[in-house]
Amino acid sequence: MFKKFTWGHGIVVALLSFMLFILSMIFYFSRNWQNSEMVSHNYYEEELRYQEVIDAKNNAAQLKEQPTVTQTPQGISVVFPVSVLPENGKTQFELFRTDDANLDIKKEEDMGGKLGFTIPAKVLSSGSYTLKLRWTKNNTPYQIDYDILWK
């Protein structure tokens, strides 16, 4: 009833098993793959200017006091110490969302004599953000990045 199992049959069974394994991995990982957006649509232009970002981050790392970022029910609150208040009370921030570029928020904030500002909770959706905070003081650029998990 059964034919004699030869080495040729073994090779065919091994190849078929390997192909089934590879196909199952392809289907498994493609089904569970999460969306990831490009960091920027102007990647190459921004890469050429990245030395300015490195300098701004190094300037911010040398500060004795840094802005604090806290989460409140009203949103994300950013408070500057008096010693590092931005010139003209203007700062730029970008909330970058890696999994959906439509949820990114980029804005220049005029603090109007206050020590800080709040990003309202109604514009945020739950997930992981990177807050890039940029400002200048005495013609020196500063930038600090914060990782935020909004719930």
Short mmCIF file of N, CA and C in Angstrom, two decimals, residues 65-131:
data_model
loop_
_atom_site.label_atom_id
_atom_site.label_comp_id
_atom_site.label_asym_id
_atom_site.label_seq_id
_atom_site.Cartn_x
_atom_site.Cartn_y
_atom_site.Cartn_z
N GLU A 65 18.63 74.94 34.45
CA GLU A 65 17.21 74.64 34.61
C GLU A 65 16.61 74.42 33.23
N GLN A 66 15.72 73.45 33.12
CA GLN A 66 15.08 73.15 31.84
C GLN A 66 13.57 73.22 31.99
N PRO A 67 12.86 73.43 30.88
CA PRO A 67 11.40 73.45 30.95
C PRO A 67 10.87 72.10 31.45
N THR A 68 9.78 72.17 32.19
CA THR A 68 9.16 70.93 32.68
C THR A 68 7.88 70.66 31.90
N VAL A 69 7.65 69.40 31.63
CA VAL A 69 6.47 68.97 30.89
C VAL A 69 5.69 68.02 31.80
N THR A 70 4.42 68.33 32.04
CA THR A 70 3.57 67.48 32.86
C THR A 70 2.25 67.24 32.15
N GLN A 71 1.64 66.12 32.45
CA GLN A 71 0.33 65.80 31.89
C GLN A 71 -0.74 66.10 32.93
N THR A 72 -1.75 66.83 32.51
CA THR A 72 -2.88 67.16 33.37
C THR A 72 -4.15 66.74 32.63
N PRO A 73 -5.28 66.71 33.30
CA PRO A 73 -6.53 66.40 32.58
C PRO A 73 -6.84 67.42 31.48
N GLN A 74 -6.32 68.63 31.60
CA GLN A 74 -6.57 69.66 30.58
C GLN A 74 -5.68 69.47 29.36
N GLY A 75 -4.54 68.77 29.49
CA GLY A 75 -3.63 68.55 28.37
C GLY A 75 -2.20 68.42 28.83
N ILE A 76 -1.29 68.73 27.94
CA ILE A 76 0.14 68.68 28.25
C ILE A 76 0.60 70.09 28.58
N SER A 77 1.12 70.26 29.79
CA SER A 77 1.53 71.57 30.27
C SER A 77 3.04 71.71 30.20
N VAL A 78 3.49 72.81 29.59
CA VAL A 78 4.92 73.11 29.47
C VAL A 78 5.19 74.39 30.25
N VAL A 79 6.12 74.33 31.22
CA VAL A 79 6.44 75.49 32.06
C VAL A 79 7.94 75.76 31.97
N PHE A 80 8.27 77.02 31.67
CA PHE A 80 9.67 77.44 31.57
C PHE A 80 10.11 78.08 32.87
N PRO A 81 11.32 77.77 33.32
CA PRO A 81 11.88 78.53 34.44
C PRO A 81 12.17 79.96 33.98
N VAL A 82 12.20 80.90 34.89
CA VAL A 82 12.43 82.30 34.54
C VAL A 82 13.79 82.48 33.85
N SER A 83 14.77 81.69 34.25
CA SER A 83 16.12 81.85 33.70
C SER A 83 16.24 81.45 32.24
N VAL A 84 15.30 80.69 31.71
CA VAL A 84 15.39 80.25 30.32
C VAL A 84 14.18 80.66 29.49
N LEU A 85 13.45 81.68 29.94
CA LEU A 85 12.29 82.14 29.17
C LEU A 85 12.72 82.54 27.76
N PRO A 86 11.95 82.14 26.75
CA PRO A 86 12.30 82.48 25.36
C PRO A 86 12.22 83.99 25.10
N GLU A 87 13.01 84.43 24.11
CA GLU A 87 12.94 85.82 23.68
C GLU A 87 11.54 86.08 23.12
N ASN A 88 11.01 87.25 23.40
CA ASN A 88 9.69 87.67 22.91
C ASN A 88 8.58 86.72 23.34
N GLY A 89 8.85 85.80 24.25
CA GLY A 89 7.83 84.88 24.74
C GLY A 89 7.33 83.91 23.70
N LYS A 90 8.10 83.66 22.63
CA LYS A 90 7.66 82.75 21.57
C LYS A 90 8.49 81.48 21.58
N THR A 91 7.79 80.38 21.46
CA THR A 91 8.43 79.08 21.37
C THR A 91 7.72 78.25 20.31
N GLN A 92 8.42 77.30 19.75
CA GLN A 92 7.83 76.40 18.77
C GLN A 92 7.79 75.01 19.37
N PHE A 93 6.71 74.30 19.09
CA PHE A 93 6.68 72.92 19.52
C PHE A 93 6.09 72.07 18.40
N GLU A 94 6.49 70.81 18.43
CA GLU A 94 5.96 69.83 17.49
C GLU A 94 5.70 68.55 18.26
N LEU A 95 4.46 68.11 18.21
CA LEU A 95 4.11 66.80 18.78
C LEU A 95 4.13 65.83 17.62
N PHE A 96 5.11 64.95 17.61
CA PHE A 96 5.31 64.03 16.51
C PHE A 96 4.77 62.66 16.89
N ARG A 97 3.91 62.11 16.05
CA ARG A 97 3.31 60.80 16.28
C ARG A 97 3.86 59.83 15.24
N THR A 98 4.59 58.80 15.67
CA THR A 98 5.26 57.92 14.72
C THR A 98 4.31 57.04 13.92
N ASP A 99 3.17 56.68 14.48
CA ASP A 99 2.30 55.75 13.77
C ASP A 99 1.24 56.41 12.90
N ASP A 100 1.06 57.72 12.99
CA ASP A 100 0.07 58.39 12.15
C ASP A 100 0.42 59.86 12.00
N ALA A 101 0.86 60.24 10.82
CA ALA A 101 1.28 61.62 10.57
C ALA A 101 0.10 62.59 10.65
N ASN A 102 -1.12 62.11 10.52
CA ASN A 102 -2.29 62.99 10.62
C ASN A 102 -2.51 63.50 12.04
N LEU A 103 -1.89 62.86 13.02
CA LEU A 103 -2.05 63.27 14.42
C LEU A 103 -0.92 64.19 14.89
N ASP A 104 0.01 64.53 13.99
CA ASP A 104 1.09 65.46 14.34
C ASP A 104 0.53 66.85 14.58
N ILE A 105 1.13 67.57 15.53
CA ILE A 105 0.74 68.95 15.84
C ILE A 105 2.00 69.79 15.81
N LYS A 106 2.00 70.84 14.99
CA LYS A 106 3.16 71.72 14.89
C LYS A 106 2.64 73.15 15.00
N LYS A 107 3.22 73.90 15.95
CA LYS A 107 2.68 75.23 16.21
C LYS A 107 3.75 76.13 16.84
N GLU A 108 3.62 77.43 16.60
CA GLU A 108 4.43 78.40 17.32
C GLU A 108 3.52 79.01 18.38
N GLU A 109 3.98 78.99 19.60
CA GLU A 109 3.16 79.44 20.74
C GLU A 109 3.70 80.76 21.26
N ASP A 110 2.81 81.73 21.39
CA ASP A 110 3.16 83.01 22.01
C ASP A 110 2.64 82.95 23.44
N MET A 111 3.55 82.93 24.40
CA MET A 111 3.16 82.74 25.79
C MET A 111 2.60 84.02 26.41
N GLY A 112 2.80 85.14 25.78
CA GLY A 112 2.19 86.39 26.24
C GLY A 112 2.53 86.77 27.67
N GLY A 113 3.79 86.69 28.06
CA GLY A 113 4.20 87.09 29.41
C GLY A 113 4.03 86.00 30.46
N LYS A 114 3.46 84.86 30.08
CA LYS A 114 3.30 83.76 31.04
C LYS A 114 4.57 82.91 31.05
N LEU A 115 4.65 82.04 32.02
CA LEU A 115 5.81 81.15 32.12
C LEU A 115 5.64 79.87 31.31
N GLY A 116 4.48 79.63 30.75
CA GLY A 116 4.28 78.39 30.01
C GLY A 116 2.99 78.39 29.21
N PHE A 117 2.66 77.22 28.71
CA PHE A 117 1.44 77.05 27.92
C PHE A 117 0.97 75.61 28.06
N THR A 118 -0.25 75.36 27.59
CA THR A 118 -0.84 74.03 27.67
C THR A 118 -1.32 73.61 26.29
N ILE A 119 -0.99 72.40 25.90
CA ILE A 119 -1.52 71.81 24.67
C ILE A 119 -2.81 71.12 25.07
N PRO A 120 -3.97 71.56 24.53
CA PRO A 120 -5.25 71.04 25.01
C PRO A 120 -5.44 69.55 24.76
N ALA A 121 -6.11 68.90 25.69
CA ALA A 121 -6.35 67.46 25.60
C ALA A 121 -7.26 67.11 24.43
N LYS A 122 -8.10 68.06 23.99
CA LYS A 122 -9.04 67.74 22.91
C LYS A 122 -8.35 67.52 21.57
N VAL A 123 -7.11 68.01 21.40
CA VAL A 123 -6.39 67.80 20.14
C VAL A 123 -5.49 66.57 20.20
N LEU A 124 -5.44 65.90 21.34
CA LEU A 124 -4.59 64.73 21.52
C LEU A 124 -5.41 63.46 21.49
N SER A 125 -4.85 62.41 20.94
CA SER A 125 -5.47 61.10 21.02
C SER A 125 -4.48 60.17 21.72
N SER A 126 -4.98 59.15 22.35
CA SER A 126 -4.11 58.30 23.17
C SER A 126 -3.05 57.63 22.31
N GLY A 127 -1.84 57.59 22.85
CA GLY A 127 -0.73 56.98 22.15
C GLY A 127 0.58 57.65 22.52
N SER A 128 1.62 57.30 21.80
CA SER A 128 2.97 57.77 22.07
C SER A 128 3.31 58.96 21.18
N TYR A 129 3.84 60.02 21.79
CA TYR A 129 4.25 61.22 21.09
C TYR A 129 5.70 61.55 21.43
N THR A 130 6.33 62.32 20.56
CA THR A 130 7.59 62.96 20.87
C THR A 130 7.35 64.46 20.79
N LEU A 131 7.57 65.15 21.90
CA LEU A 131 7.41 66.60 21.94
C LEU A 131 8.76 67.24 21.67
#
